[in-house]
Coordinates of N, CA and C and ligand atoms in Angstrom, one line a residue:
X1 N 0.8 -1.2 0.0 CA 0.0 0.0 0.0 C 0.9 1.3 0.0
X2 N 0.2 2.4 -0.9 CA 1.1 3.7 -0.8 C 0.8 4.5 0.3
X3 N 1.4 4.6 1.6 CA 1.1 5.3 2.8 C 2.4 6.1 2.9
X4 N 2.1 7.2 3.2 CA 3.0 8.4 3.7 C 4.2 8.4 2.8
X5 N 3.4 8.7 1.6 CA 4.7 8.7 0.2 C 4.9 10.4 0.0
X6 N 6.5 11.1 -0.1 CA 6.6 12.5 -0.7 C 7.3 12.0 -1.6
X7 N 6.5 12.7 -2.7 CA 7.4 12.9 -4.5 C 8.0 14.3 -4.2
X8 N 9.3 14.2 -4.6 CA 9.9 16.2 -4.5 C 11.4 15.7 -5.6
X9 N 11.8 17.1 -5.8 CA 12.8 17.6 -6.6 C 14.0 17.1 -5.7
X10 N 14.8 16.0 -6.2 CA 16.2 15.9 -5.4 C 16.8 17.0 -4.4
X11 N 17.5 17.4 -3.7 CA 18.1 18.0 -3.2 C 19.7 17.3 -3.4
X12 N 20.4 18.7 -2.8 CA 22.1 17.7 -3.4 C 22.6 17.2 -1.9
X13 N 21.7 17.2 -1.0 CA 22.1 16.0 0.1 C 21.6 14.5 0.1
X14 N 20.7 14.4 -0.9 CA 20.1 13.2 -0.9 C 20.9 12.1 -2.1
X15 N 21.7 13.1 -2.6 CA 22.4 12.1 -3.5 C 22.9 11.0 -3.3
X16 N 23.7 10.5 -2.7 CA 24.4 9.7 -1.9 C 23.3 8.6 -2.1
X17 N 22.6 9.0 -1.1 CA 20.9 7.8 -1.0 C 20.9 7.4 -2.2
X18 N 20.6 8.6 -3.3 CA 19.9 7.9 -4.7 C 21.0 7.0 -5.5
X19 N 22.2 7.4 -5.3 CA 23.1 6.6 -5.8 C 23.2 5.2 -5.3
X20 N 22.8 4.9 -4.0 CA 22.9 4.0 -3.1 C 21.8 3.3 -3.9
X21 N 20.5 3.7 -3.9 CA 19.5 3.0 -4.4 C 19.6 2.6 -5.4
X22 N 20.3 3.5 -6.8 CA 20.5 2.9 -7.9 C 21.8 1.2 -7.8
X23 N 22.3 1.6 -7.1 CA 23.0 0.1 -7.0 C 22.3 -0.9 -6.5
X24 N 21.0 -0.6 -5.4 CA 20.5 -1.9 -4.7 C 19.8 -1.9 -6.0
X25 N 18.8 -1.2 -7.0 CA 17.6 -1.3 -7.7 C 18.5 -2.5 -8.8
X26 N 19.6 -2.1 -9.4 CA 20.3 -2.7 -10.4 C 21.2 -3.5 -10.0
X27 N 21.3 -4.4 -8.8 CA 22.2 -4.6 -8.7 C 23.8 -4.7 -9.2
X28 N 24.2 -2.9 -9.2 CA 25.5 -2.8 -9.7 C 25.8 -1.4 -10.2
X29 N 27.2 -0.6 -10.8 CA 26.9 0.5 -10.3 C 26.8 1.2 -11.4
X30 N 26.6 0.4 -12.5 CA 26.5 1.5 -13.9 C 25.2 2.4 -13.8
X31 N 24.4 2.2 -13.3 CA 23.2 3.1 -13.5 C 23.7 4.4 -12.1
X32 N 24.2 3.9 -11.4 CA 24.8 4.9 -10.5 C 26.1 5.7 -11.2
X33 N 26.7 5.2 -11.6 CA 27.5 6.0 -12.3 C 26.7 6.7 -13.6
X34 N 25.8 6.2 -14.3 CA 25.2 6.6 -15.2 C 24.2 8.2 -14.4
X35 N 23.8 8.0 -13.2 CA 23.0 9.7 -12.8 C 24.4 10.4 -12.5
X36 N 25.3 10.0 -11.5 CA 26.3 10.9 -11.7 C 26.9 11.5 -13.1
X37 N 27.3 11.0 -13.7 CA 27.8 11.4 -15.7 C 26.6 12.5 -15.9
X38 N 25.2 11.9 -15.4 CA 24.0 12.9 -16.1 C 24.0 14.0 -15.7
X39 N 24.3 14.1 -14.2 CA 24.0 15.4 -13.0 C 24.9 16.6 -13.4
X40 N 26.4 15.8 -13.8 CA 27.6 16.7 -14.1 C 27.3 17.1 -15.8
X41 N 27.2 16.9 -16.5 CA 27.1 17.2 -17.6 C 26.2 18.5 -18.0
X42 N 26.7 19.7 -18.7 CA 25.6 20.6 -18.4 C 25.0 19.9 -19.8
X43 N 25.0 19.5 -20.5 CA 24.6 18.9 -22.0 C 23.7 18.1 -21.7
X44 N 23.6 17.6 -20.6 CA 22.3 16.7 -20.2 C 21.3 17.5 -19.8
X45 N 22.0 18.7 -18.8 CA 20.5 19.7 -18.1 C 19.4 18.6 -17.9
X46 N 19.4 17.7 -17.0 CA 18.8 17.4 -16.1 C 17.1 18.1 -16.1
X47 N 16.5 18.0 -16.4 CA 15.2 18.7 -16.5 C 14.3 17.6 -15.3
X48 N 14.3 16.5 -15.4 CA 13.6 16.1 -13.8 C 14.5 15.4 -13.1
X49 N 14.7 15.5 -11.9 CA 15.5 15.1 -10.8 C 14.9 14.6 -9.3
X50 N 14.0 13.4 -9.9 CA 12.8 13.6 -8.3 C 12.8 11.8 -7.7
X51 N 12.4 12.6 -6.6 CA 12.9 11.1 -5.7 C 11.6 11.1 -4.7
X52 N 11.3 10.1 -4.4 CA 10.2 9.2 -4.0 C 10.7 8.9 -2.4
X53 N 10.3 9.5 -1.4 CA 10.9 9.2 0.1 C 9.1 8.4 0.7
X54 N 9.2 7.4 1.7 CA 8.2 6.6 2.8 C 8.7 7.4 4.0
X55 N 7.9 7.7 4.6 CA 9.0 8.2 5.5 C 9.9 9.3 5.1
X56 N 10.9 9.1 5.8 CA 12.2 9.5 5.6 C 13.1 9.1 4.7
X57 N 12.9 7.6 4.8 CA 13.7 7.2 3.6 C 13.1 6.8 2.5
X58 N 14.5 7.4 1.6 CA 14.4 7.1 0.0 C 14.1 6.3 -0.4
X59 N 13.2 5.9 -1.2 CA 12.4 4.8 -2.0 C 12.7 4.8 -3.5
X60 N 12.5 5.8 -4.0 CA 12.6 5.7 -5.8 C 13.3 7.0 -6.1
X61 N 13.8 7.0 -7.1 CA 14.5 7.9 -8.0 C 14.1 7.8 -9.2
X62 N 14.0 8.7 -10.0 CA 13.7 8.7 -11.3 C 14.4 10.0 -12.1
X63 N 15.3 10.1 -13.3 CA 16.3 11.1 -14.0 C 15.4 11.5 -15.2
X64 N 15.3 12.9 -15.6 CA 14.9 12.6 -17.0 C 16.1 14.3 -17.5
X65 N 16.4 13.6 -18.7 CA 17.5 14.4 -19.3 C 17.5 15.1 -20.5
X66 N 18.3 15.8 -21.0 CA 18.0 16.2 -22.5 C 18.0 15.9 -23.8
X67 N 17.2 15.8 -24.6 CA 17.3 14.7 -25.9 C 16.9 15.7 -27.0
X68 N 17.4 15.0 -28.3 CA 17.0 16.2 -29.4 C 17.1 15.3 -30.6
X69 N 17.0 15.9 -32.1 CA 16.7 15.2 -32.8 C 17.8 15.1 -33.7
X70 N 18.3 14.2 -34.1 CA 19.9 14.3 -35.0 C 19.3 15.3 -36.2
X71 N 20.4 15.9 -35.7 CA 20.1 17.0 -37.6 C 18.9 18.3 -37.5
X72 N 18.4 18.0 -36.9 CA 16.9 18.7 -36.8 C 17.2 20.3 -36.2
X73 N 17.2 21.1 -36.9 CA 17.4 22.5 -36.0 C 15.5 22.9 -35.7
X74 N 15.9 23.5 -34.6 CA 14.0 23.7 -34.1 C 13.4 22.7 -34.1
X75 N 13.9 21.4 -33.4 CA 12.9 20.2 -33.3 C 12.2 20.4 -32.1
X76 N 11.3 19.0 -31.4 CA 10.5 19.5 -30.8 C 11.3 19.3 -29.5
X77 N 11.0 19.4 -28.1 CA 11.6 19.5 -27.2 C 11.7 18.7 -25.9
X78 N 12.6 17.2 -26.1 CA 12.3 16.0 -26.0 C 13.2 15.5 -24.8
X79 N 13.4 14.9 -24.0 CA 13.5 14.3 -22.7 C 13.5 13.2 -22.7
X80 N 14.9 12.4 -22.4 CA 15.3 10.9 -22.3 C 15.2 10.4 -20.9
X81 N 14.2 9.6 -20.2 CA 14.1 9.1 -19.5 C 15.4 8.3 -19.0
X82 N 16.1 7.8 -17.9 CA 17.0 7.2 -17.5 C 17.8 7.7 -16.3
X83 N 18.1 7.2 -14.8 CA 17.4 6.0 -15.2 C 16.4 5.7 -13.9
X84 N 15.5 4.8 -13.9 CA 14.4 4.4 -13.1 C 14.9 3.4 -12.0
X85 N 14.3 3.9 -10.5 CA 14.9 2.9 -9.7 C 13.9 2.6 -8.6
X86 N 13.4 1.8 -8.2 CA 12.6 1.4 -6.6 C 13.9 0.5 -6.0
X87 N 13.2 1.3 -4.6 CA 14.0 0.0 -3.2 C 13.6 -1.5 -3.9
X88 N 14.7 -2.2 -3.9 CA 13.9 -3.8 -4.3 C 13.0 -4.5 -3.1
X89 N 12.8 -3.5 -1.6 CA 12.0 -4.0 -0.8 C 10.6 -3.6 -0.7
X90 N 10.5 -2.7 -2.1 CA 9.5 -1.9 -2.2 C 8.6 -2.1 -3.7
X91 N 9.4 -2.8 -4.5 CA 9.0 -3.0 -5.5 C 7.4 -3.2 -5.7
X92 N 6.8 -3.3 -6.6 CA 5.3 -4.1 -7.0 C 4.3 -3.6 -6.4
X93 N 4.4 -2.3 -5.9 CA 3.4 -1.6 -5.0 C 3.5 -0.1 -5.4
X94 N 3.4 0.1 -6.8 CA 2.9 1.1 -7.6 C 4.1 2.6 -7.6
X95 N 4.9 2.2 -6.8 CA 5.7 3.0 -6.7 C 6.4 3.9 -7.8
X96 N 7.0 3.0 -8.4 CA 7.8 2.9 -10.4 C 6.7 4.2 -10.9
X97 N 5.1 3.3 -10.9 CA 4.7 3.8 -11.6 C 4.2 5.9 -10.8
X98 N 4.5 5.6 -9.5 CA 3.9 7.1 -9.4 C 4.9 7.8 -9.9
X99 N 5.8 7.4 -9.4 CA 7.4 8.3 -10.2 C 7.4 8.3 -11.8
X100 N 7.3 7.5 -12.4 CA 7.1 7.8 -13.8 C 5.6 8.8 -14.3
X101 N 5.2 8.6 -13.7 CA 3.2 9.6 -13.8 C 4.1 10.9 -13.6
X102 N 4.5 11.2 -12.1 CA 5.1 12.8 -12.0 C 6.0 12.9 -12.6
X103 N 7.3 12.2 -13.1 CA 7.6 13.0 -14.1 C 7.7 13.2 -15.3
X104 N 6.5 12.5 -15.7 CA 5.7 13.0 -16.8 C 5.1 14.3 -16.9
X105 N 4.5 14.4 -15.9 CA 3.4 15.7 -15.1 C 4.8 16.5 -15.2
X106 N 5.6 16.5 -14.5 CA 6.6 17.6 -14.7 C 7.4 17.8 -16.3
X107 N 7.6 17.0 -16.8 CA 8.0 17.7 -18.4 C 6.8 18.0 -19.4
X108 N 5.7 17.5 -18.9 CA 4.9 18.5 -19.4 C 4.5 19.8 -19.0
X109 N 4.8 19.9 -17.7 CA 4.7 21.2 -17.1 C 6.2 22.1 -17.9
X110 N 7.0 21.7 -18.1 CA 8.1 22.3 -18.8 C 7.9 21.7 -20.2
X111 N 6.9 22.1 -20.7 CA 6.6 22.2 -22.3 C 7.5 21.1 -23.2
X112 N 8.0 20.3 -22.8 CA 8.0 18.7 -23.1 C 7.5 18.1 -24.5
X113 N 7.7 17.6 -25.6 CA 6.8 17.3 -26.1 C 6.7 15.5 -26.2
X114 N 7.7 15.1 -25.9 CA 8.2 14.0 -26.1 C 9.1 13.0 -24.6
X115 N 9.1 12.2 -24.5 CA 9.7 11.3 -23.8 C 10.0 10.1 -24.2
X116 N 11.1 9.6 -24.3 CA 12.1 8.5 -25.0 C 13.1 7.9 -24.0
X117 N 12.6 6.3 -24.0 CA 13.5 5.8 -23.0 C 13.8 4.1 -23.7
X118 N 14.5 3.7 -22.8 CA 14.8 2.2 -23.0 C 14.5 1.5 -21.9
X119 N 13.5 0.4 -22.0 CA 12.8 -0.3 -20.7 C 12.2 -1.1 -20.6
X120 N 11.4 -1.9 -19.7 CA 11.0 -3.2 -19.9 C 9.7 -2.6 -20.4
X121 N 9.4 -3.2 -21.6 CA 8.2 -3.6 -22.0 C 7.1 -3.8 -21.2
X122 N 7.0 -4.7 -20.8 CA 5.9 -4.8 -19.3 C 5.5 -3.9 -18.7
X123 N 6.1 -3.1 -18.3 CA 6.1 -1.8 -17.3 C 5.2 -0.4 -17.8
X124 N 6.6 -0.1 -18.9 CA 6.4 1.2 -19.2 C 4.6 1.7 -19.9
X125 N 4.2 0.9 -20.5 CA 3.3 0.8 -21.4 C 2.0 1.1 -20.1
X126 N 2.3 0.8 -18.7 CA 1.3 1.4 -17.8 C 1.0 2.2 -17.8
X127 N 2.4 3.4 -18.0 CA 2.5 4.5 -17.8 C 2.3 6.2 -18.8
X128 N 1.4 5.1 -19.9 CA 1.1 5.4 -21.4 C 2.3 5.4 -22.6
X129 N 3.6 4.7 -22.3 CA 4.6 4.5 -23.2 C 4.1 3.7 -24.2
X130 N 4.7 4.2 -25.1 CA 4.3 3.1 -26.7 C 5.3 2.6 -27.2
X131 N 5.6 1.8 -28.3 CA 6.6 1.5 -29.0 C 6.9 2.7 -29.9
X132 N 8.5 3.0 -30.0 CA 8.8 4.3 -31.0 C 9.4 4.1 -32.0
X133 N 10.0 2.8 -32.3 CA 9.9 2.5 -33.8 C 9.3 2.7 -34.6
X134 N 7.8 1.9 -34.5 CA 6.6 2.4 -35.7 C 6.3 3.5 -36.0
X135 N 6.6 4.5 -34.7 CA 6.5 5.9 -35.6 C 7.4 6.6 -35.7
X136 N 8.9 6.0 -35.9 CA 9.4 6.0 -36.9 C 11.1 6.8 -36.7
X137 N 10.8 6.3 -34.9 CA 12.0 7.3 -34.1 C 13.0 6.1 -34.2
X138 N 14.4 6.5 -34.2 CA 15.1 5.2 -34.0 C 16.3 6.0 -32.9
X139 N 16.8 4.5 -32.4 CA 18.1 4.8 -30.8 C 19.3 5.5 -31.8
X140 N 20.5 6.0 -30.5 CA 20.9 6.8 -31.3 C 22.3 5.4 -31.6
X141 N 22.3 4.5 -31.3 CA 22.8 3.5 -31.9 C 22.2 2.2 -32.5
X142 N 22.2 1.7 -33.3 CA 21.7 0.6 -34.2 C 21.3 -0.8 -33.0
X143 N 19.7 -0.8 -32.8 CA 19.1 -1.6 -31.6 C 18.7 -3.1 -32.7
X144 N 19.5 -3.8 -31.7 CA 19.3 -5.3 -32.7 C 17.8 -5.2 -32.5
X145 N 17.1 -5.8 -33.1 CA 15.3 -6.5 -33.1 C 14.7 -6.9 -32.3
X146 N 15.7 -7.8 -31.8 CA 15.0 -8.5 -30.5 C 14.6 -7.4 -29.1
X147 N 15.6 -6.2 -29.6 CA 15.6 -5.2 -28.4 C 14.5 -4.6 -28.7
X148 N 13.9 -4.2 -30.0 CA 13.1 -3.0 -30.7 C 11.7 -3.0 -29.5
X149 N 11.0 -3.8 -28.7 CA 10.3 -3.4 -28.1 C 10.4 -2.5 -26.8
X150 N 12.2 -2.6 -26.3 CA 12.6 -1.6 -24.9 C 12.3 -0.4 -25.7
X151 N 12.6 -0.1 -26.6 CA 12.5 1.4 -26.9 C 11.4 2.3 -27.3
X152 N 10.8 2.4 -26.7 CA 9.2 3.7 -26.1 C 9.8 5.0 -25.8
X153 N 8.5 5.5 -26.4 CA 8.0 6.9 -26.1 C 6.4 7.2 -25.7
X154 N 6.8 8.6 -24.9 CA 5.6 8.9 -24.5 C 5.1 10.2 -25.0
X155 N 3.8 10.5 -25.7 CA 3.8 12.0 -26.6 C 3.2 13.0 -24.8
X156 N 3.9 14.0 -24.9 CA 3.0 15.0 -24.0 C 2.1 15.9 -24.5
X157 N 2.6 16.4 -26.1 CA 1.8 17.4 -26.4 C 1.4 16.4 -27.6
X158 N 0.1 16.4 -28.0 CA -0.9 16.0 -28.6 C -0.4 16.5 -30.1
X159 N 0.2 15.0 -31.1 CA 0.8 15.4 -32.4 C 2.1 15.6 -32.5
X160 N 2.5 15.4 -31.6 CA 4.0 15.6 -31.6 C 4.4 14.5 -32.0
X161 N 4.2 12.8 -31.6 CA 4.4 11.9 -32.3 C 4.1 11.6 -33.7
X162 N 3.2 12.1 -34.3 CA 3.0 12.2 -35.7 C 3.7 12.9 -36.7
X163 N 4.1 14.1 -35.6 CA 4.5 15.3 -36.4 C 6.3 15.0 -36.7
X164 N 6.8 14.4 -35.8 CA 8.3 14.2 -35.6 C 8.8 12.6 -36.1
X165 N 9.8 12.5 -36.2 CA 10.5 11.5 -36.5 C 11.9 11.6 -37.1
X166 N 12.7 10.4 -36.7 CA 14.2 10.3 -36.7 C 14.7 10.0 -35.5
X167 N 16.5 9.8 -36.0 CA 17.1 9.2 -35.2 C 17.2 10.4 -33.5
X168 N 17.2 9.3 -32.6 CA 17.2 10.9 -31.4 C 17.9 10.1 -30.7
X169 N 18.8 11.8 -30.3 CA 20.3 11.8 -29.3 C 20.3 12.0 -28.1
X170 N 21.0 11.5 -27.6 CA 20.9 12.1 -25.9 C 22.3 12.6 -25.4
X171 N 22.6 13.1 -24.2 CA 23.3 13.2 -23.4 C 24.3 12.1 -23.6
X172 N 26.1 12.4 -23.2 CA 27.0 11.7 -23.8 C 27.4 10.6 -23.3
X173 N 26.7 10.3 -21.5 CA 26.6 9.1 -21.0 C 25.6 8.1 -21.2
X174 N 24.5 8.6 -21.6 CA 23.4 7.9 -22.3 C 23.6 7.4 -23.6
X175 N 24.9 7.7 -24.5 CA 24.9 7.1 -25.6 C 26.8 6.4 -25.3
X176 N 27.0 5.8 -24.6 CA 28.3 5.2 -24.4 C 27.9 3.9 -24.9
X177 N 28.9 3.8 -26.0 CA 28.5 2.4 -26.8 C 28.3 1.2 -25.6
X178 N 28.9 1.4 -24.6 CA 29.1 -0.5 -23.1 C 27.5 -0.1 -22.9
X179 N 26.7 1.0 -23.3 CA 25.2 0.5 -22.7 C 24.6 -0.1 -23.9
X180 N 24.9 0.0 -24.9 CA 24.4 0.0 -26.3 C 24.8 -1.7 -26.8
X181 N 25.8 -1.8 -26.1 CA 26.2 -3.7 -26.2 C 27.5 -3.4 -27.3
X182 N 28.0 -2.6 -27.2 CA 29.3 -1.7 -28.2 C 30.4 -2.6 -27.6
Ligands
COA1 C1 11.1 -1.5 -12.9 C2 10.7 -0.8 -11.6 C3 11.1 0.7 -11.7 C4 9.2 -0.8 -11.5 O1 8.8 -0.2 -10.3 P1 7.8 -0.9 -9.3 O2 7.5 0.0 -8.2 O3 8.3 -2.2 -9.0 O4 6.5 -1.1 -10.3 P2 5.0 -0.8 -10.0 O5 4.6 -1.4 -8.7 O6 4.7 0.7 -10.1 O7 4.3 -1.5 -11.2 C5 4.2 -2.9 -11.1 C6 3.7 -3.4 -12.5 O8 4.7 -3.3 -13.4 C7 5.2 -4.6 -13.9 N1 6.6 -4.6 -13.9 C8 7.4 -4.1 -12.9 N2 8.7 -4.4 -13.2 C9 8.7 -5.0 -14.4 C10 9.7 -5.6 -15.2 N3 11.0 -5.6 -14.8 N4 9.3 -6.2 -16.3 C11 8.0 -6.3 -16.6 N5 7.0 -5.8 -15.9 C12 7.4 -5.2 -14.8 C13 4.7 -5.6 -12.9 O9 4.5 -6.8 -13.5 C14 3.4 -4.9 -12.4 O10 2.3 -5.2 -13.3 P3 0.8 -5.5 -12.7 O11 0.4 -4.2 -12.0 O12 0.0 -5.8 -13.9 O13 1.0 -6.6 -11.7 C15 11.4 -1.4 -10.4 O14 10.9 -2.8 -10.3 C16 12.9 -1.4 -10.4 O15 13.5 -0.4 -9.8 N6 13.5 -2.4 -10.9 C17 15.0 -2.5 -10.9 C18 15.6 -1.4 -11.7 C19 15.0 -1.3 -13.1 O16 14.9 -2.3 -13.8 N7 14.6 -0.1 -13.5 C20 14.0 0.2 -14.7 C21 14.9 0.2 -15.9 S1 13.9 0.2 -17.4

């Protein structure tokens, strides 16, 4: 049950925690090294930074970063999800999904039109993610087939999925060929 949940904007004392958590969520520390590379980077500009506390303690984190369209001058104004984490003692109790709802709610509050991530299939699609192949977005490195259903998007402004297409870039830790299978 969700009892005595605060969603809020990181602070830079809580890091430590969320790095902590990304190692229990993943067992391991690429995805923690992966928010640090994001946090530092001004090229990522971090646009959500929000963490999920029970209590006092930290429960979830969730990063969303800056993404754009190869080639495209004036494209639309797009946000790479990465990366998503619950306490593993907390898992399956809706948690994932409140964090992913707000910060959705928050990049559409920041005029957002897009959100693009890599993820379990199972999951994301709760959260209104679609598949972004079919319409016609591709990763910014060459995703074998068998992968082509991790890769979703979520439209925020109405048309923007129709209206856009092509390959899309992220921030320079988000595209390190060792996540890409490079
Ligand atoms: C993936 C993760 C963020 C989901 O958060 P959560 O709080 O456990 O998920 P919720 O309770 O909000 O949602 C649970 C639902 O999502 C589904 N789901 C959760 N994790 C899933 C997974 N790895 N694969 C497929 N489906 C998954 C569950 O089957 C459940 O479906 P149901 O409601 O039909 O039973 C969390 O399990 C986690 O941190 N996992 C380890 C790190 C990770 O994989 N992060 C995401 C990278 S894409």
């Amino acid at each position: 049950m969700m009892t005595d949940i605060l969603l809020c904007p990181a602070a830079p004392v809580d890091i430590p925690a969320i790095l902590e958590l990304n190692r229990l969520a993943f067992g391991g520390n690429a995805e923690a090294e992966l928010v640090e590379a994001l946090l530092a980077d001004p090229a990522a500009a971090p646009l959500v930074n929000l963490v999920l506390f029970q209590g006092d303690v930290l429960r979830g984190h969730v990063l969303l970063s800056r993404g754009w369209l190869d080639g495209v001058a004036d494209g639309p104004a797009l946000s790479w999800l990465a990366p998503l984490a619950v306490h593993p003692e907390r898992q399956g109790r809706g948690l994932g999904q409140a964090l992913t709802h707000a910060a959705s709610a928050m990049a559409a509050e920041m005029d957002q039109s897009l959100i693009f991530l890599m993820g379990h299939p199972g999951f994301y699609p709760k959260c209104g993610y679609v598949p972004a192949a079919p319409h016609g977005f591709t990763t910014p490195h060459p995703l074998p087939i068998e992968a082509q259903p991790a890769w979703m998007v979520r439209e925020l402004q109405k048309g923007a999925l129709s209206h856009w297409s092509g390959r899309v870039r992220a921030a320079a830790a988000l595209e390190w060929p060792e996540l890409w299978g490079g």
